[in-house]
Amino acid sequence: MSGAAKYSVLEHLRDGRPIEVRALHPSDKDGMLAAIGRTSSQSIQRRFFGPKKGFSDQEIAFFLNIDFERHVALVAQIDEDGRAAIVGGGRYIMVAPDQAEIAFVVVDAYQSQGIGTILMRHLTILARKAAVKELVADVLPENTAMLKVFGKFGFRPASKRTFQVVHLALQLA
Ligand SMILES: CC(C)(COP(=O)(O)OP(=O)(O)OC[C@H]1O[C@@H](n2cnc3c(N)ncnc32)[C@H](O)[C@@H]1OP(=O)(O)O)[C@@H](O)C(=O)NCCC(=O)NCCS
């Protein structure tokens, strides 16, 4: 397992509140499920490209059992009245030898405060360290916030095109 499994940095929301960006731990199941419970159906739909009533044990295990080599996941954690709460997450998964697919979700109440951008920045740092050559992402065309974040990092439309989904790619090397 790489050093990414111990990743932890302090960041700040636009309003100055501190957040920790850290590696997702196997013990984060309750925190992750609590975050999903606070996320609107529209946001879930934008993340998973369809309505989701819940997650199977198999899906939850997939999301939590990260090897930090082929699958790297970070969360954004904030202090809410003395309790640590996960309010966003991002991950990349290797889909080809040098290519990883990246995706995010931020709890609605914390969207548009910079968390998506911060997670993107740190996942890019980890991907570069791991010598990933290309990041790719699929985004729904109406997902202005996600398109904006990817645009800031230089993602460009990829040649592959399918109806109703925007395919983006960023060359890292
Ligand atoms: C997409 C998502 C991850 C972005 O996270 P975030 O924490 O809101 O992102 P940030 O705050 O860093 O940046 C969002 C940007 O979009 C802008 N934005 C948000 N909603 C917008 C809208 N409807 N129209 C135009 N711009 C919008 C914000 O102002 C911000 O831009 P700025 O940095 O120039 O101010 C988050 O909105 C989310 O979880 N959405 C639902 C899940 C999802 O879509 N996942 C993507 C799957 S690949």
CSV table of C-alpha atoms and ligand atoms in Angstrom, one decimal:
chain,number,residue,atom,x,y,z
A,1,MET,CA,0.0,0.0,0.0
A,2,SER,CA,1.4,3.5,-0.9
A,3,GLY,CA,1.8,6.5,1.3
A,4,ALA,CA,-1.5,7.8,-0.1
A,5,ALA,CA,-3.2,5.6,2.5
A,6,LYS,CA,-1.9,7.9,5.2
A,7,TYR,CA,-2.7,11.1,3.3
A,8,SER,CA,-3.9,14.0,5.5
A,9,VAL,CA,-3.8,17.8,4.9
A,10,LEU,CA,-5.5,20.8,6.4
A,11,GLU,CA,-7.5,23.0,4.1
A,12,HIS,CA,-10.1,25.7,4.4
A,13,LEU,CA,-13.6,26.4,3.0
A,14,ARG,CA,-14.2,29.7,1.3
A,15,ASP,CA,-15.6,31.0,4.6
A,16,GLY,CA,-12.4,30.1,6.4
A,17,ARG,CA,-13.6,27.0,8.2
A,18,PRO,CA,-11.0,24.3,8.4
A,19,ILE,CA,-11.4,20.9,6.8
A,20,GLU,CA,-9.2,17.9,6.8
A,21,VAL,CA,-8.6,16.2,3.5
A,22,ARG,CA,-7.5,12.7,4.3
A,23,ALA,CA,-7.4,9.1,3.0
A,24,LEU,CA,-10.6,7.2,3.3
A,25,HIS,CA,-10.2,4.5,6.1
A,26,PRO,CA,-11.9,1.1,6.3
A,27,SER,CA,-13.4,2.4,9.6
A,28,ASP,CA,-15.3,5.2,7.7
A,29,LYS,CA,-18.3,3.1,6.9
A,30,ASP,CA,-20.7,5.0,9.3
A,31,GLY,CA,-19.3,8.4,8.4
A,32,MET,CA,-19.6,7.6,4.7
A,33,LEU,CA,-23.2,6.3,5.0
A,34,ALA,CA,-24.1,9.4,7.1
A,35,ALA,CA,-22.7,11.6,4.3
A,36,ILE,CA,-24.7,9.8,1.7
A,37,GLY,CA,-27.8,10.2,3.9
A,38,ARG,CA,-27.3,14.0,3.8
A,39,THR,CA,-26.8,14.1,0.0
A,40,SER,CA,-29.8,14.9,-2.2
A,41,SER,CA,-31.2,12.5,-4.7
A,42,GLN,CA,-30.1,14.9,-7.5
A,43,SER,CA,-26.5,14.9,-6.3
A,44,ILE,CA,-26.5,11.1,-6.0
A,45,GLN,CA,-28.0,10.9,-9.5
A,46,ARG,CA,-25.2,13.2,-10.9
A,47,ARG,CA,-22.6,11.0,-9.2
A,48,PHE,CA,-24.0,7.6,-10.2
A,49,PHE,CA,-25.8,8.5,-13.4
A,50,GLY,CA,-29.1,7.3,-12.2
A,51,PRO,CA,-31.4,7.1,-9.1
A,52,LYS,CA,-30.1,5.1,-6.2
A,53,LYS,CA,-32.3,4.0,-3.3
A,54,GLY,CA,-29.5,2.5,-1.4
A,55,PHE,CA,-26.2,0.7,-1.7
A,56,SER,CA,-25.7,-3.1,-1.4
A,57,ASP,CA,-23.1,-4.5,1.0
A,58,GLN,CA,-21.0,-5.3,-2.0
A,59,GLU,CA,-21.1,-1.7,-3.2
A,60,ILE,CA,-20.3,-0.4,0.2
A,61,ALA,CA,-17.3,-2.8,0.5
A,62,PHE,CA,-16.1,-1.7,-2.9
A,63,PHE,CA,-16.2,2.0,-1.8
A,64,LEU,CA,-14.4,1.3,1.5
A,65,ASN,CA,-11.8,-1.3,0.7
A,66,ILE,CA,-9.3,1.0,-1.0
A,67,ASP,CA,-5.8,-0.4,-2.0
A,68,PHE,CA,-4.4,3.2,-2.6
A,69,GLU,CA,-2.8,1.9,-5.8
A,70,ARG,CA,-5.5,1.0,-8.3
A,71,HIS,CA,-8.2,2.7,-6.2
A,72,VAL,CA,-7.4,5.9,-4.3
A,73,ALA,CA,-10.1,7.7,-2.2
A,74,LEU,CA,-10.0,10.9,-0.2
A,75,VAL,CA,-12.6,12.4,2.0
A,76,ALA,CA,-13.2,16.0,3.3
A,77,GLN,CA,-14.0,16.0,7.0
A,78,ILE,CA,-15.2,19.0,9.0
A,79,ASP,CA,-15.9,19.6,12.7
A,80,GLU,CA,-19.6,20.0,13.4
A,81,ASP,CA,-20.2,20.9,17.0
A,82,GLY,CA,-17.3,18.9,18.2
A,83,ARG,CA,-18.0,15.9,16.0
A,84,ALA,CA,-16.0,15.0,12.9
A,85,ALA,CA,-18.3,14.7,9.8
A,86,ILE,CA,-17.4,13.5,6.3
A,87,VAL,CA,-18.9,16.1,3.9
A,88,GLY,CA,-17.3,15.1,0.6
A,89,GLY,CA,-15.3,12.5,-1.1
A,90,GLY,CA,-13.4,11.9,-4.3
A,91,ARG,CA,-11.7,8.9,-5.8
A,92,TYR,CA,-9.9,7.7,-8.8
A,93,ILE,CA,-9.9,4.2,-10.1
A,94,MET,CA,-7.4,2.8,-12.6
A,95,VAL,CA,-9.3,1.8,-15.7
A,96,ALA,CA,-6.3,1.2,-18.0
A,97,PRO,CA,-2.5,0.8,-17.3
A,98,ASP,CA,-1.9,4.6,-17.2
A,99,GLN,CA,-5.4,6.0,-17.0
A,100,ALA,CA,-7.7,6.6,-14.0
A,101,GLU,CA,-11.3,7.6,-13.9
A,102,ILE,CA,-12.1,10.3,-11.3
A,103,ALA,CA,-15.4,11.2,-9.5
A,104,PHE,CA,-16.6,13.2,-6.6
A,105,VAL,CA,-19.6,13.9,-4.4
A,106,VAL,CA,-20.0,16.7,-1.8
A,107,VAL,CA,-22.9,16.9,0.7
A,108,ASP,CA,-25.4,19.5,-0.7
A,109,ALA,CA,-25.1,21.8,2.3
A,110,TYR,CA,-21.4,22.1,1.7
A,111,GLN,CA,-21.4,22.5,-2.1
A,112,SER,CA,-20.0,25.6,-3.8
A,113,GLN,CA,-17.6,26.2,-0.9
A,114,GLY,CA,-14.5,24.9,-2.6
A,115,ILE,CA,-14.5,21.3,-1.4
A,116,GLY,CA,-14.7,19.7,-4.9
A,117,THR,CA,-11.8,21.9,-6.1
A,118,ILE,CA,-9.7,21.0,-3.0
A,119,LEU,CA,-10.4,17.2,-3.5
A,120,MET,CA,-9.5,17.5,-7.2
A,121,ARG,CA,-6.3,19.2,-6.3
A,122,HIS,CA,-5.2,16.5,-3.9
A,123,LEU,CA,-6.3,13.6,-6.0
A,124,THR,CA,-4.2,15.1,-8.9
A,125,ILE,CA,-1.2,15.4,-6.6
A,126,LEU,CA,-1.6,11.7,-5.7
A,127,ALA,CA,-2.2,10.7,-9.3
A,128,ARG,CA,1.0,12.5,-10.5
A,129,LYS,CA,3.0,10.8,-7.7
A,130,ALA,CA,1.7,7.5,-8.8
A,131,ALA,CA,2.7,8.3,-12.4
A,132,VAL,CA,-0.8,8.1,-13.7
A,133,LYS,CA,-0.7,9.6,-17.2
A,134,GLU,CA,-4.3,10.5,-17.8
A,135,LEU,CA,-7.4,11.3,-15.7
A,136,VAL,CA,-10.8,10.8,-17.3
A,137,ALA,CA,-14.3,11.6,-16.2
A,138,ASP,CA,-17.9,11.2,-17.3
A,139,VAL,CA,-20.2,14.1,-16.5
A,140,LEU,CA,-23.8,14.8,-17.2
A,141,PRO,CA,-24.1,17.9,-19.5
A,142,GLU,CA,-26.3,19.8,-17.0
A,143,ASN,CA,-23.7,19.3,-14.2
A,144,THR,CA,-22.3,22.9,-14.4
A,145,ALA,CA,-20.5,22.7,-11.0
A,146,MET,CA,-18.6,19.6,-11.9
A,147,LEU,CA,-17.8,20.8,-15.4
A,148,LYS,CA,-16.5,24.1,-13.9
A,149,VAL,CA,-14.2,22.2,-11.4
A,150,PHE,CA,-12.8,20.0,-14.2
A,151,GLY,CA,-12.4,23.0,-16.5
A,152,LYS,CA,-10.3,24.8,-13.9
A,153,PHE,CA,-7.8,21.9,-13.9
A,154,GLY,CA,-7.6,21.8,-17.7
A,155,PHE,CA,-9.8,18.8,-18.5
A,156,ARG,CA,-10.8,18.8,-22.2
A,157,PRO,CA,-13.5,16.9,-24.1
A,158,ALA,CA,-12.2,13.5,-25.0
A,159,SER,CA,-12.6,12.1,-28.4
A,160,LYS,CA,-15.0,9.4,-27.2
A,161,ARG,CA,-18.5,10.7,-27.4
A,162,THR,CA,-21.8,9.2,-26.3
A,163,PHE,CA,-25.2,10.7,-26.1
A,164,GLN,CA,-26.1,12.5,-22.8
A,165,VAL,CA,-22.7,12.2,-21.2
A,166,VAL,CA,-19.7,14.5,-21.5
A,167,HIS,CA,-16.4,12.6,-21.6
A,168,LEU,CA,-13.4,14.6,-20.3
A,169,ALA,CA,-9.7,13.9,-20.1
A,170,LEU,CA,-6.7,15.5,-18.5
A,171,GLN,CA,-3.2,14.6,-19.5
A,172,LEU,CA,-0.8,14.5,-16.5
A,173,ALA,CA,2.3,13.4,-18.4
B,1,LIG,C1,-19.8,18.6,-8.5
B,1,LIG,C2,-19.3,18.7,-7.1
B,1,LIG,C3,-18.5,17.6,-6.7
B,1,LIG,C4,-18.5,20.0,-7.0
B,1,LIG,O1,-18.1,20.2,-5.6
B,1,LIG,P1,-18.2,21.6,-4.9
B,1,LIG,O2,-17.6,21.5,-3.6
B,1,LIG,O3,-19.5,22.1,-5.0
B,1,LIG,O4,-17.2,22.4,-5.9
B,1,LIG,P2,-16.5,23.8,-5.7
B,1,LIG,O5,-17.2,24.6,-4.7
B,1,LIG,O6,-15.0,23.6,-5.6
B,1,LIG,O7,-16.7,24.4,-7.2
B,1,LIG,C5,-17.9,24.4,-7.8
B,1,LIG,C6,-18.0,25.6,-8.8
B,1,LIG,O8,-19.2,25.5,-9.6
B,1,LIG,C7,-19.9,26.7,-9.4
B,1,LIG,N1,-21.3,26.3,-9.5
B,1,LIG,C8,-22.0,25.6,-8.6
B,1,LIG,N2,-23.3,25.4,-9.1
B,1,LIG,C9,-23.4,26.1,-10.3
B,1,LIG,C10,-24.4,26.4,-11.2
B,1,LIG,N3,-25.6,25.9,-11.1
B,1,LIG,N4,-24.1,27.2,-12.3
B,1,LIG,C11,-22.8,27.7,-12.4
B,1,LIG,N5,-21.8,27.5,-11.6
B,1,LIG,C12,-22.1,26.7,-10.5
B,1,LIG,C13,-19.5,27.2,-8.1
B,1,LIG,O9,-19.7,28.6,-7.9
B,1,LIG,C14,-18.0,26.9,-8.1
B,1,LIG,O10,-17.3,27.8,-9.0
B,1,LIG,P3,-16.2,28.8,-8.5
B,1,LIG,O11,-15.1,27.9,-7.9
B,1,LIG,O12,-15.7,29.5,-9.7
B,1,LIG,O13,-16.9,29.6,-7.4
B,1,LIG,C15,-20.6,18.9,-6.1
B,1,LIG,O14,-21.4,20.0,-6.6
B,1,LIG,C16,-21.4,17.6,-6.1
B,1,LIG,O15,-21.2,16.8,-5.2
B,1,LIG,N6,-22.4,17.5,-7.0
B,1,LIG,C17,-23.2,16.2,-7.0
B,1,LIG,C18,-22.4,15.0,-7.4
B,1,LIG,C19,-21.7,15.2,-8.7
B,1,LIG,O16,-22.2,15.9,-9.6
B,1,LIG,N7,-20.6,14.5,-8.9
B,1,LIG,C20,-19.8,14.5,-10.1
B,1,LIG,C21,-19.7,13.1,-10.8
B,1,LIG,S1,-18.2,13.1,-11.8
